[in-house]
Amino acid sequence: MLVPSDTEKGWTMGWPGGGTVRRRFTLLYAGGFLGSGVLLLASAWIASGTRVTSRAPEATPEGPRGGSPDLASAERRIRELGGQLADMEAQQNHRLLVGSLIALALMTGASLLLGHLLAGHVLRPLRLITAATRRISAENLHQRLAVTGPADEVKELADTIDGLLERLEASFAAQRRFVGNASHELRTPLATMRASLDVAVAKPEPSAQTVALAERLRAELDRVEHLLNGFLDLARAQHATPAASEAVVPLGGLVRAALTARGAEITARSLTVDDEVRAGVRTRGDEALLSRMVENLLDNAIVHNRTGGWIRLSTEHTAGESVLVVETGGNVLEQARVERLTEPFERLGAARTGPEGSSGLGLSIVAAIVSAHGGRLDLLARSQGGLRVTVALPAVPGAEGAAP
């Protein structure tokens, strides 16, 4: 049944009052049976109350109306038998009514159970379609429901969803190709502008204004190039399918390498690093992408940290997962805003530009890499202030979280 919706344009499927479709079908089946049963009982009751009577013949003038004593006694006996018959008929009707009501109540319960089972059987294909659709996301749009069977309404719905997924997959692929191609194409004009700046500064005795302008433009070009590199990494992570890779990657080694490469930045900002990284925590996938994931997490912890702050790094193997945790201190953050940091150019601050060296794509790239490897990413605003980032990736069988 289609019911008009007051909150938005269009129609909503269902009945007023809410409830699941299975519950509605159950009530519909039971209501139809109850109505039919009541109608049947009413018809039987009316039919059982119909009596066929005829008028008794009157006394003839030939005999006295009172008749003989034997006739009076017979008439009295007939009246007594008629009363007893009427009482028996009333009791029989009462028993019939009570028995019918009990039978109706029992059959109503049976109809509810039967209606529930029938509704579940009818809706089972829809539940399967719903479960399969939920498993399909932006990272696995290539999957299809591929429902087989007769060309009925359920298969038509499944085919419609498959067509929608096909169009979405084409749209996502076109968008990612555009980002990658645009990022590559923009490298050429950037290189041209750098060369022009170098030529202008290399001229004999360049003016101080020219040198200052060149330095400023170089800084902006570096920022744009950093942004383009982020776009390329994001497009590569979204296109990658490293989950099927057989390469074993040690997370601890990636963290050590990233810490060593950023030692000068950590020292310049007087950050304290609490290292709880364990050896033997491994996963499978693309080592270059996983290395970029670790670097982005560490860069985010360094850039978005206060001077003299702290960073806590840890890896462990638990419940079939290799877990990397990057935790920092700082100001108290809102969890709702923290959860949006995986979106491109989403920052905690109000400004679109962020700190120097930040492209606003760091956690977006991390989320894409984690998703491509079949893992999960959790962002948690610490109640004491700061951020806790947890990356859980499928562990390599036999990997152990031994201390380094």
PDB file of N, CA and C in Angstrom, residues 231-264:
ATOM      1  N   PHE A 231      46.296  13.866  -4.222  1.00  0.00           N
ATOM      2  CA  PHE A 231      45.252  13.391  -5.137  1.00  0.00           C
ATOM      3  C   PHE A 231      45.672  12.091  -5.824  1.00  0.00           C
ATOM      4  N   LEU A 232      46.916  12.024  -6.253  1.00  0.00           N
ATOM      5  CA  LEU A 232      47.393  10.810  -6.921  1.00  0.00           C
ATOM      6  C   LEU A 232      47.383   9.618  -5.971  1.00  0.00           C
ATOM      7  N   ASP A 233      47.832   9.846  -4.744  1.00  0.00           N
ATOM      8  CA  ASP A 233      47.821   8.752  -3.767  1.00  0.00           C
ATOM      9  C   ASP A 233      46.400   8.298  -3.457  1.00  0.00           C
ATOM     10  N   LEU A 234      45.487   9.266  -3.350  1.00  0.00           N
ATOM     11  CA  LEU A 234      44.099   8.912  -3.069  1.00  0.00           C
ATOM     12  C   LEU A 234      43.502   8.116  -4.227  1.00  0.00           C
ATOM     13  N   ALA A 235      43.756   8.546  -5.462  1.00  0.00           N
ATOM     14  CA  ALA A 235      43.234   7.821  -6.624  1.00  0.00           C
ATOM     15  C   ALA A 235      43.837   6.427  -6.711  1.00  0.00           C
ATOM     16  N   ARG A 236      45.130   6.308  -6.413  1.00  0.00           N
ATOM     17  CA  ARG A 236      45.773   4.999  -6.460  1.00  0.00           C
ATOM     18  C   ARG A 236      45.209   4.078  -5.380  1.00  0.00           C
ATOM     19  N   ALA A 237      44.996   4.612  -4.178  1.00  0.00           N
ATOM     20  CA  ALA A 237      44.450   3.792  -3.095  1.00  0.00           C
ATOM     21  C   ALA A 237      43.033   3.338  -3.406  1.00  0.00           C
ATOM     22  N   GLN A 238      42.246   4.194  -4.040  1.00  0.00           N
ATOM     23  CA  GLN A 238      40.874   3.827  -4.358  1.00  0.00           C
ATOM     24  C   GLN A 238      40.791   2.830  -5.502  1.00  0.00           C
ATOM     25  N   HIS A 239      41.786   2.853  -6.390  1.00  0.00           N
ATOM     26  CA  HIS A 239      41.792   1.907  -7.496  1.00  0.00           C
ATOM     27  C   HIS A 239      42.457   0.589  -7.137  1.00  0.00           C
ATOM     28  N   ALA A 240      43.250   0.593  -6.077  1.00  0.00           N
ATOM     29  CA  ALA A 240      44.061  -0.583  -5.766  1.00  0.00           C
ATOM     30  C   ALA A 240      43.202  -1.716  -5.243  1.00  0.00           C
ATOM     31  N   THR A 241      43.676  -2.929  -5.474  1.00  0.00           N
ATOM     32  CA  THR A 241      43.064  -4.139  -4.895  1.00  0.00           C
ATOM     33  C   THR A 241      44.176  -4.970  -4.259  1.00  0.00           C
ATOM     34  N   PRO A 242      44.857  -4.414  -3.245  1.00  0.00           N
ATOM     35  CA  PRO A 242      45.988  -5.128  -2.661  1.00  0.00           C
ATOM     36  C   PRO A 242      45.585  -6.207  -1.676  1.00  0.00           C
ATOM     37  N   ALA A 243      44.289  -6.347  -1.402  1.00  0.00           N
ATOM     38  CA  ALA A 243      43.863  -7.328  -0.419  1.00  0.00           C
ATOM     39  C   ALA A 243      44.234  -8.743  -0.848  1.00  0.00           C
ATOM     40  N   ALA A 244      44.290  -8.972  -2.155  1.00  0.00           N
ATOM     41  CA  ALA A 244      44.630 -10.294  -2.653  1.00  0.00           C
ATOM     42  C   ALA A 244      46.133 -10.503  -2.800  1.00  0.00           C
ATOM     43  N   SER A 245      46.934  -9.481  -2.460  1.00  0.00           N
ATOM     44  CA  SER A 245      48.377  -9.588  -2.599  1.00  0.00           C
ATOM     45  C   SER A 245      48.927 -10.590  -1.600  1.00  0.00           C
ATOM     46  N   GLU A 246      50.003 -11.281  -1.998  1.00  0.00           N
ATOM     47  CA  GLU A 246      50.624 -12.264  -1.120  1.00  0.00           C
ATOM     48  C   GLU A 246      51.814 -11.679  -0.378  1.00  0.00           C
ATOM     49  N   ALA A 247      52.132 -10.400  -0.576  1.00  0.00           N
ATOM     50  CA  ALA A 247      53.285  -9.794   0.083  1.00  0.00           C
ATOM     51  C   ALA A 247      52.997  -9.624   1.567  1.00  0.00           C
ATOM     52  N   VAL A 248      53.931 -10.072   2.406  1.00  0.00           N
ATOM     53  CA  VAL A 248      53.822  -9.929   3.845  1.00  0.00           C
ATOM     54  C   VAL A 248      54.548  -8.650   4.256  1.00  0.00           C
ATOM     55  N   VAL A 249      53.822  -7.767   4.951  1.00  0.00           N
ATOM     56  CA  VAL A 249      54.363  -6.458   5.307  1.00  0.00           C
ATOM     57  C   VAL A 249      54.404  -6.345   6.826  1.00  0.00           C
ATOM     58  N   PRO A 250      55.582  -6.069   7.417  1.00  0.00           N
ATOM     59  CA  PRO A 250      55.659  -5.865   8.870  1.00  0.00           C
ATOM     60  C   PRO A 250      55.278  -4.432   9.230  1.00  0.00           C
ATOM     61  N   LEU A 251      54.239  -4.270  10.016  1.00  0.00           N
ATOM     62  CA  LEU A 251      53.818  -2.924  10.408  1.00  0.00           C
ATOM     63  C   LEU A 251      54.860  -2.246  11.284  1.00  0.00           C
ATOM     64  N   GLY A 252      55.504  -3.025  12.155  1.00  0.00           N
ATOM     65  CA  GLY A 252      56.515  -2.434  13.033  1.00  0.00           C
ATOM     66  C   GLY A 252      57.657  -1.815  12.249  1.00  0.00           C
ATOM     67  N   GLY A 253      58.094  -2.504  11.193  1.00  0.00           N
ATOM     68  CA  GLY A 253      59.176  -1.957  10.380  1.00  0.00           C
ATOM     69  C   GLY A 253      58.777  -0.668   9.684  1.00  0.00           C
ATOM     70  N   LEU A 254      57.521  -0.581   9.211  1.00  0.00           N
ATOM     71  CA  LEU A 254      57.056   0.647   8.570  1.00  0.00           C
ATOM     72  C   LEU A 254      57.035   1.799   9.568  1.00  0.00           C
ATOM     73  N   VAL A 255      56.600   1.526  10.798  1.00  0.00           N
ATOM     74  CA  VAL A 255      56.550   2.580  11.814  1.00  0.00           C
ATOM     75  C   VAL A 255      57.958   3.052  12.156  1.00  0.00           C
ATOM     76  N   ARG A 256      58.914   2.115  12.305  1.00  0.00           N
ATOM     77  CA  ARG A 256      60.301   2.491  12.614  1.00  0.00           C
ATOM     78  C   ARG A 256      60.894   3.373  11.516  1.00  0.00           C
ATOM     79  N   ALA A 257      60.644   2.996  10.256  1.00  0.00           N
ATOM     80  CA  ALA A 257      61.190   3.772   9.145  1.00  0.00           C
ATOM     81  C   ALA A 257      60.597   5.171   9.106  1.00  0.00           C
ATOM     82  N   ALA A 258      59.280   5.286   9.353  1.00  0.00           N
ATOM     83  CA  ALA A 258      58.646   6.605   9.345  1.00  0.00           C
ATOM     84  C   ALA A 258      59.152   7.467  10.504  1.00  0.00           C
ATOM     85  N   LEU A 259      59.382   6.867  11.673  1.00  0.00           N
ATOM     86  CA  LEU A 259      59.912   7.623  12.814  1.00  0.00           C
ATOM     87  C   LEU A 259      61.317   8.139  12.526  1.00  0.00           C
ATOM     88  N   THR A 260      62.145   7.285  11.936  1.00  0.00           N
ATOM     89  CA  THR A 260      63.520   7.695  11.623  1.00  0.00           C
ATOM     90  C   THR A 260      63.545   8.846  10.626  1.00  0.00           C
ATOM     91  N   ALA A 261      62.665   8.776   9.604  1.00  0.00           N
ATOM     92  CA  ALA A 261      62.647   9.824   8.584  1.00  0.00           C
ATOM     93  C   ALA A 261      62.140  11.150   9.122  1.00  0.00           C
ATOM     94  N   ARG A 262      61.389  11.132  10.197  1.00  0.00           N
ATOM     95  CA  ARG A 262      60.808  12.361  10.748  1.00  0.00           C
ATOM     96  C   ARG A 262      61.416  12.741  12.092  1.00  0.00           C
ATOM     97  N   GLY A 263      62.602  12.249  12.344  1.00  0.00           N
ATOM     98  CA  GLY A 263      63.251  12.557  13.610  1.00  0.00           C
ATOM     99  C   GLY A 263      63.515  14.038  13.788  1.00  0.00           C
ATOM    100  N   ALA A 264      63.919  14.722  12.704  1.00  0.00           N
ATOM    101  CA  ALA A 264      64.213  16.152  12.810  1.00  0.00           C
ATOM    102  C   ALA A 264      62.950  16.957  13.125  1.00  0.00           C
TER     103      ALA A 264
END
